[in-house]
Coordinates of C-alpha atoms in Angstrom, one line a residue:
M1 CA -14.0 -81.6 -93.2
S2 CA -15.9 -83.8 -95.6
I3 CA -18.4 -86.5 -94.4
D4 CA -19.9 -89.4 -96.2
G5 CA -23.4 -90.9 -96.5
P6 CA -26.7 -89.0 -96.1
A7 CA -25.2 -86.4 -93.8
G8 CA -22.7 -85.6 -96.5
E9 CA -25.4 -85.3 -99.1
L10 CA -27.3 -83.0 -96.8
R11 CA -24.2 -80.8 -96.3
V12 CA -23.9 -80.3 -100.0
Y13 CA -27.6 -79.3 -100.2
L14 CA -27.3 -76.9 -97.3
E15 CA -24.3 -75.2 -98.9
K16 CA -26.5 -74.7 -102.0
V17 CA -29.7 -73.3 -100.4
M18 CA -28.6 -71.7 -97.1
P19 CA -27.1 -68.5 -98.5
G20 CA -30.3 -67.6 -100.3
F21 CA -32.5 -68.5 -97.3
R22 CA -30.3 -66.3 -95.0
A23 CA -30.4 -63.5 -97.5
E24 CA -34.2 -63.4 -97.4
W25 CA -34.9 -64.4 -93.8
G26 CA -31.8 -63.7 -91.8
A27 CA -32.0 -65.2 -88.4
A28 CA -35.8 -65.0 -88.2
T29 CA -37.6 -67.8 -86.3
S30 CA -41.1 -66.8 -87.2
F31 CA -43.7 -69.3 -88.4
E32 CA -43.3 -67.8 -91.9
A33 CA -39.6 -68.3 -91.9
Q34 CA -39.9 -71.9 -90.6
L35 CA -42.5 -72.7 -93.3
A36 CA -40.2 -71.3 -96.0
W37 CA -37.4 -73.5 -94.6
Q38 CA -39.6 -76.6 -94.6
K39 CA -40.5 -76.0 -98.2
L40 CA -36.8 -75.7 -99.1
L41 CA -36.0 -79.0 -97.3
N42 CA -38.9 -80.7 -99.0
E43 CA -37.6 -79.6 -102.5
G44 CA -34.4 -81.5 -101.8
G45 CA -36.2 -84.5 -100.2
W46 CA -35.0 -83.6 -96.7
A47 CA -38.2 -82.6 -94.9
A48 CA -38.6 -86.0 -93.3
P49 CA -35.6 -88.1 -94.2
S50 CA -36.5 -90.9 -91.8
W51 CA -39.9 -91.5 -93.5
P52 CA -40.1 -94.5 -95.9
V53 CA -39.1 -93.7 -99.5
E54 CA -42.6 -94.6 -100.7
H55 CA -44.1 -91.8 -98.6
G56 CA -41.6 -89.1 -99.7
G57 CA -38.7 -89.7 -97.3
R58 CA -35.3 -91.3 -97.6
G59 CA -35.8 -94.3 -95.3
L60 CA -32.8 -93.2 -93.1
S61 CA -31.9 -95.2 -90.0
T62 CA -32.0 -93.5 -86.6
V63 CA -28.2 -93.1 -86.6
D64 CA -28.2 -91.5 -90.1
R65 CA -31.0 -89.2 -89.0
I66 CA -29.1 -88.0 -86.0
A67 CA -26.1 -87.3 -88.2
C68 CA -28.3 -85.2 -90.5
D69 CA -29.8 -83.4 -87.5
A70 CA -26.2 -82.5 -86.5
E71 CA -25.6 -81.0 -89.9
L72 CA -28.7 -78.9 -89.5
A73 CA -27.5 -77.7 -86.1
R74 CA -24.1 -76.9 -87.5
V75 CA -25.6 -74.2 -89.8
D76 CA -28.1 -73.1 -87.1
A77 CA -31.0 -74.1 -89.4
P78 CA -34.5 -73.1 -88.1
M79 CA -37.0 -75.8 -87.1
A80 CA -39.4 -76.9 -89.8
A81 CA -42.8 -75.3 -89.2
G82 CA -44.6 -78.6 -89.3
A83 CA -42.1 -80.4 -87.0
I84 CA -44.9 -82.1 -85.0
A85 CA -46.6 -83.4 -88.1
L86 CA -43.3 -84.6 -89.6
Q87 CA -42.3 -86.4 -86.4
N88 CA -45.5 -87.7 -85.0
I89 CA -48.7 -87.3 -87.1
G90 CA -47.2 -88.4 -90.4
P91 CA -45.9 -91.6 -88.9
A92 CA -49.3 -92.1 -87.3
L93 CA -51.0 -91.9 -90.7
M94 CA -48.5 -94.4 -92.1
M95 CA -49.0 -96.9 -89.3
F96 CA -52.8 -96.6 -88.8
G97 CA -54.2 -94.5 -91.6
T98 CA -56.5 -95.7 -94.4
E99 CA -55.4 -95.1 -98.0
E100 CA -57.6 -92.0 -98.1
Q101 CA -56.2 -90.6 -94.9
Q102 CA -52.6 -91.2 -96.2
R103 CA -53.3 -88.8 -99.0
S104 CA -52.4 -86.0 -96.6
L105 CA -48.8 -87.2 -96.3
P106 CA -47.3 -85.3 -99.3
H107 CA -49.2 -82.2 -98.3
I108 CA -47.7 -82.5 -94.8
L109 CA -44.2 -82.6 -96.3
S110 CA -44.8 -79.6 -98.5
G111 CA -46.5 -77.6 -95.8
E112 CA -49.8 -77.3 -97.7
E113 CA -51.5 -79.0 -94.8
F114 CA -50.4 -77.8 -91.4
W115 CA -51.3 -80.2 -88.6
A116 CA -51.7 -79.6 -84.9
Q117 CA -51.6 -82.2 -82.2
G118 CA -54.7 -81.7 -79.9
F119 CA -53.8 -83.7 -76.8
S120 CA -53.6 -81.3 -73.7
E121 CA -56.7 -80.1 -71.9
P122 CA -57.1 -77.7 -69.0
G123 CA -57.3 -80.7 -66.6
A124 CA -55.2 -83.2 -68.6
G125 CA -51.7 -82.0 -69.3
S126 CA -49.1 -84.3 -68.0
D127 CA -51.8 -86.8 -67.2
L128 CA -53.0 -87.3 -70.8
A129 CA -55.3 -90.2 -69.9
A130 CA -57.4 -87.8 -67.8
L131 CA -58.7 -86.0 -70.9
T132 CA -62.5 -85.4 -71.0
M133 CA -63.3 -84.0 -74.5
R134 CA -66.2 -86.1 -75.7
A135 CA -67.0 -87.5 -79.1
E136 CA -70.3 -89.3 -79.6
L137 CA -71.0 -91.4 -82.7
V138 CA -74.3 -90.3 -84.1
N139 CA -75.6 -91.5 -87.6
G140 CA -72.1 -92.0 -89.0
E141 CA -70.6 -88.8 -87.5
F142 CA -68.7 -88.1 -84.4
V143 CA -70.1 -85.1 -82.5
L144 CA -67.3 -83.3 -80.6
N145 CA -67.6 -81.2 -77.4
G146 CA -64.8 -79.9 -75.2
Q147 CA -61.6 -78.0 -75.1
K148 CA -57.9 -78.3 -76.0
V149 CA -55.2 -76.1 -74.8
W150 CA -51.5 -75.4 -75.3
T151 CA -51.8 -76.5 -78.9
S152 CA -48.6 -75.6 -80.7
N153 CA -49.1 -73.4 -83.7
G154 CA -52.8 -73.9 -83.2
M155 CA -53.7 -70.6 -84.9
Q156 CA -51.9 -71.4 -88.2
S157 CA -53.0 -75.1 -88.4
T158 CA -55.4 -76.4 -91.0
H159 CA -55.9 -79.8 -89.5
A160 CA -55.5 -81.5 -86.1
L161 CA -55.1 -85.0 -84.7
L162 CA -57.3 -85.0 -81.7
L163 CA -57.5 -87.4 -78.8
V164 CA -61.1 -87.7 -77.6
R165 CA -63.1 -89.8 -75.1
T166 CA -65.5 -92.1 -77.0
D167 CA -66.4 -94.4 -74.1
R168 CA -66.9 -92.6 -70.8
E169 CA -67.5 -95.9 -68.9
A170 CA -64.1 -97.4 -69.8
A171 CA -61.0 -97.2 -67.7
K172 CA -58.9 -94.0 -68.0
H173 CA -56.4 -95.3 -70.6
K174 CA -59.2 -97.0 -72.6
G175 CA -62.2 -95.4 -74.2
I176 CA -60.0 -92.8 -76.0
S177 CA -60.0 -92.5 -79.8
A178 CA -57.9 -90.6 -82.3
L179 CA -59.7 -88.4 -84.8
L180 CA -58.5 -86.4 -87.8
V181 CA -60.3 -83.0 -87.9
K182 CA -60.3 -80.1 -90.3
L183 CA -60.0 -77.0 -88.3
D184 CA -62.3 -75.0 -90.6
S185 CA -65.2 -77.2 -89.5
P186 CA -68.2 -75.3 -88.0
G187 CA -68.3 -75.1 -84.3
I188 CA -64.5 -74.7 -83.7
E189 CA -63.2 -71.5 -82.0
R190 CA -59.5 -70.8 -81.6
R191 CA -57.9 -68.2 -79.4
P192 CA -54.1 -67.4 -79.3
I193 CA -52.3 -67.8 -76.0
K194 CA -49.8 -64.9 -75.4
Q195 CA -46.6 -66.2 -73.7
I196 CA -44.3 -64.4 -71.4
T197 CA -42.0 -63.7 -74.3
G198 CA -44.7 -61.8 -76.1
E199 CA -45.1 -64.5 -78.7
S200 CA -48.3 -66.5 -79.4
G201 CA -47.0 -69.9 -80.5
F202 CA -49.9 -71.7 -78.7
A203 CA -53.7 -71.7 -78.9
E204 CA -56.6 -72.9 -77.0
M205 CA -59.4 -74.5 -79.0
F206 CA -63.1 -74.9 -78.2
F207 CA -65.4 -77.5 -79.9
H208 CA -69.1 -77.1 -79.8
D209 CA -71.2 -79.8 -81.5
V210 CA -68.4 -80.2 -84.2
R211 CA -69.3 -82.9 -86.7
V212 CA -66.6 -85.2 -88.0
P213 CA -67.1 -88.1 -90.4
E214 CA -66.7 -91.6 -89.0
A215 CA -64.2 -92.2 -91.8
N216 CA -61.8 -89.7 -90.0
L217 CA -61.3 -92.2 -87.1
L218 CA -57.5 -93.0 -87.0
G219 CA -57.0 -96.6 -85.9
P220 CA -59.5 -98.7 -84.0
L221 CA -62.3 -97.2 -82.0
N222 CA -61.4 -96.7 -78.3
Q223 CA -57.7 -97.5 -79.1
G224 CA -56.4 -93.9 -79.3
W225 CA -54.0 -94.6 -76.4
L226 CA -52.3 -97.3 -78.5
V227 CA -52.1 -95.0 -81.5
T228 CA -50.5 -92.3 -79.4
M229 CA -47.9 -94.4 -77.6
K230 CA -46.8 -96.1 -80.9
T231 CA -46.4 -92.8 -82.8
L232 CA -44.8 -90.9 -80.0
G233 CA -42.2 -93.6 -79.9
Y234 CA -41.5 -93.4 -83.6
E235 CA -39.1 -90.4 -83.3
R236 CA -36.4 -91.9 -81.1
T237 CA -33.8 -89.3 -81.9
G238 CA -35.4 -86.5 -79.8
V239 CA -33.6 -86.9 -76.5
I240 CA -30.2 -87.6 -78.2
N241 CA -30.6 -84.3 -80.1
M242 CA -31.6 -82.6 -76.8
A243 CA -28.3 -83.7 -75.3
T244 CA -26.2 -82.5 -78.2
K245 CA -28.0 -79.1 -78.4
L246 CA -27.6 -78.6 -74.6
E247 CA -23.8 -79.0 -74.9
R248 CA -23.7 -76.6 -77.8
D249 CA -25.8 -74.0 -75.9
V250 CA -23.6 -74.1 -72.9
R251 CA -20.5 -73.9 -75.0
E252 CA -21.9 -70.9 -76.9
V253 CA -22.6 -69.0 -73.6
V254 CA -19.2 -69.9 -72.1
E255 CA -17.2 -68.9 -75.3
N256 CA -19.1 -65.6 -75.7
T257 CA -19.1 -64.5 -72.1
T258 CA -16.4 -62.6 -70.2
V259 CA -16.9 -63.2 -66.5
T260 CA -14.7 -61.8 -63.8
D261 CA -16.9 -62.8 -60.8
P262 CA -15.5 -66.1 -59.4
I263 CA -19.0 -67.2 -58.3
L264 CA -20.4 -66.8 -61.8
R265 CA -17.4 -68.6 -63.3
D266 CA -18.0 -71.5 -61.0
E267 CA -21.7 -71.5 -62.0
L268 CA -20.8 -71.6 -65.7
L269 CA -18.2 -74.4 -65.0
G270 CA -20.9 -76.4 -63.2
H271 CA -23.3 -76.0 -66.1
W272 CA -20.6 -77.1 -68.5
M273 CA -19.9 -80.3 -66.5
D274 CA -23.6 -81.1 -66.2
A275 CA -24.2 -80.5 -69.9
R276 CA -21.2 -82.7 -70.7
L277 CA -22.7 -85.5 -68.6
V278 CA -26.0 -85.2 -70.4
G279 CA -24.1 -85.3 -73.7
L280 CA -22.3 -88.5 -72.7
M281 CA -25.6 -90.1 -71.9
G282 CA -26.8 -89.0 -75.4
A283 CA -23.7 -90.6 -76.9
R284 CA -24.4 -93.9 -74.9
A285 CA -27.9 -93.9 -76.2
L286 CA -26.6 -93.4 -79.8
A287 CA -24.1 -96.3 -79.3
R288 CA -27.0 -98.6 -78.3
L289 CA -28.9 -97.6 -81.4
K290 CA -25.8 -98.4 -83.6
E291 CA -25.7 -101.8 -81.9
G292 CA -29.3 -102.4 -82.8
E293 CA -30.5 -102.0 -79.2
E294 CA -33.2 -99.7 -77.8
P295 CA -32.0 -96.9 -75.5
G296 CA -32.8 -97.6 -71.9
S297 CA -33.5 -95.4 -68.9
E298 CA -31.0 -92.7 -70.1
Q299 CA -33.8 -91.3 -72.2
S300 CA -35.7 -90.2 -69.1
I301 CA -32.5 -89.0 -67.4
I302 CA -31.5 -86.9 -70.4
K303 CA -34.9 -85.2 -70.5
F304 CA -34.7 -84.5 -66.7
G305 CA -31.1 -83.2 -66.9
W306 CA -31.8 -81.1 -70.0
S307 CA -34.7 -79.4 -68.2
L308 CA -32.7 -78.5 -65.1
V309 CA -29.5 -77.4 -66.9
S310 CA -31.4 -75.3 -69.5
S311 CA -33.2 -73.5 -66.7
R312 CA -30.1 -72.9 -64.6
L313 CA -28.0 -71.8 -67.5
A314 CA -30.6 -69.2 -68.4
E315 CA -30.6 -67.9 -64.8
T316 CA -26.8 -67.6 -64.9
E317 CA -26.8 -65.8 -68.3
M318 CA -29.2 -63.3 -66.8
K319 CA -26.8 -62.6 -64.0
V320 CA -24.0 -62.2 -66.5
S321 CA -26.0 -59.8 -68.6
G322 CA -26.5 -57.5 -65.6
H323 CA -28.5 -54.4 -66.4
H324 CA -28.8 -55.4 -70.0
S325 CA -31.2 -58.2 -68.9
L326 CA -33.8 -55.5 -68.3
L327 CA -34.1 -55.0 -72.1
A328 CA -36.9 -57.0 -73.6
D329 CA -34.8 -57.8 -76.7
D330 CA -31.7 -58.9 -74.8
R331 CA -30.8 -62.5 -75.9
G332 CA -30.2 -63.6 -72.4
T333 CA -33.6 -62.3 -71.3
Q334 CA -35.3 -64.1 -74.1
R335 CA -33.5 -67.4 -73.2
F336 CA -34.4 -66.9 -69.6
L337 CA -38.1 -66.4 -70.4
R338 CA -38.3 -69.4 -72.7
S339 CA -36.4 -71.6 -70.3
R340 CA -39.4 -71.6 -68.0
S341 CA -41.0 -74.0 -70.3
A342 CA -38.1 -76.5 -70.2
T343 CA -39.4 -77.9 -67.0
I344 CA -42.9 -78.4 -68.4
A345 CA -42.5 -79.4 -72.1
A346 CA -42.4 -83.1 -73.0
G347 CA -43.1 -84.1 -69.4
T348 CA -42.9 -81.9 -66.3
T349 CA -40.0 -82.2 -63.9
E350 CA -42.3 -83.6 -61.2
V351 CA -43.6 -86.3 -63.6
M352 CA -40.1 -87.1 -64.8
K353 CA -39.0 -87.6 -61.1
N354 CA -41.8 -90.1 -60.6
I355 CA -40.9 -92.0 -63.8
L356 CA -37.3 -92.2 -62.7
A357 CA -38.2 -93.2 -59.1
E358 CA -40.7 -95.9 -60.1
R359 CA -39.3 -97.3 -63.4
V360 CA -35.6 -96.9 -62.9
L361 CA -35.0 -97.0 -59.2
G362 CA -37.9 -99.4 -58.5
L363 CA -39.3 -97.2 -55.7
P364 CA -43.0 -97.7 -54.7
R365 CA -45.6 -95.6 -56.5
D366 CA -46.2 -92.1 -55.0

């Protein structure tokens, strides 16, 4: 089936480059494979198609971007290595960066600069405003002291966008600034965090008297919360893609599983119905975007539903695998282990319940 517009152009490009990529990398999802894939996308101008043309993108609308994401999903393309920078940090530089700071944009697209997002701390995960890492301005330099944790691809990163506290007397959401930091700066120690799957996709970072030029301040001093909220809202397709991928994951398990146990059949059917409901909410959010409206509360509901169904689906798949699930390389086992993060990433289930209760149902604050 042929399709028109940007998604059709992308399909033609994928048909050209995907065979060679698969021949070299197979189904690998390593950082090296993801980086190679990002470079291929960038060569065709597809690394960040929603970026403005003047910054190396294609200026695609949200609707066209979602259609392109569907094309990537159709061929089971890997995630770009620098997805966080492409989705969040690059747009932050476009919105708030100086001309000098924006010189990093083409290097982010190509993967020459690999950026981490240093937000979470041991005592400030879901409650980002509780961060305590200090940055004191001394003679034209910020002096950094503190720790970041659960930094995605933190061991491979060359740079980081850090949120730091620059005014300890200000209210929680104020007194925070955004800094651009080279991770080879003296005083930075990085340690890999080994996950339950055996992978080390995260790192913890320690900063001891790290000196950062004042020119590396992104946006106004003490306005890091504003910078963060605006840039996290830039990529609006995330939850819609979550809904689409969840339906695809459930369908894949159902179509590739032979189940005779009626209880397990009922579980799979329940997951399929739940995934379909999440998918319909994603379709409604997409329809709003096509009409020029902002998606409403369904964004939070989709995230909540995606977390629960992903976790429950993995549990059922483990039951279906039976004794094979004891093998470390069993696909169902790997999905089960990774699914533990679904109720934490992008907002814990407990936080999402509070958001839905307070902002959607209008219940009093907990």
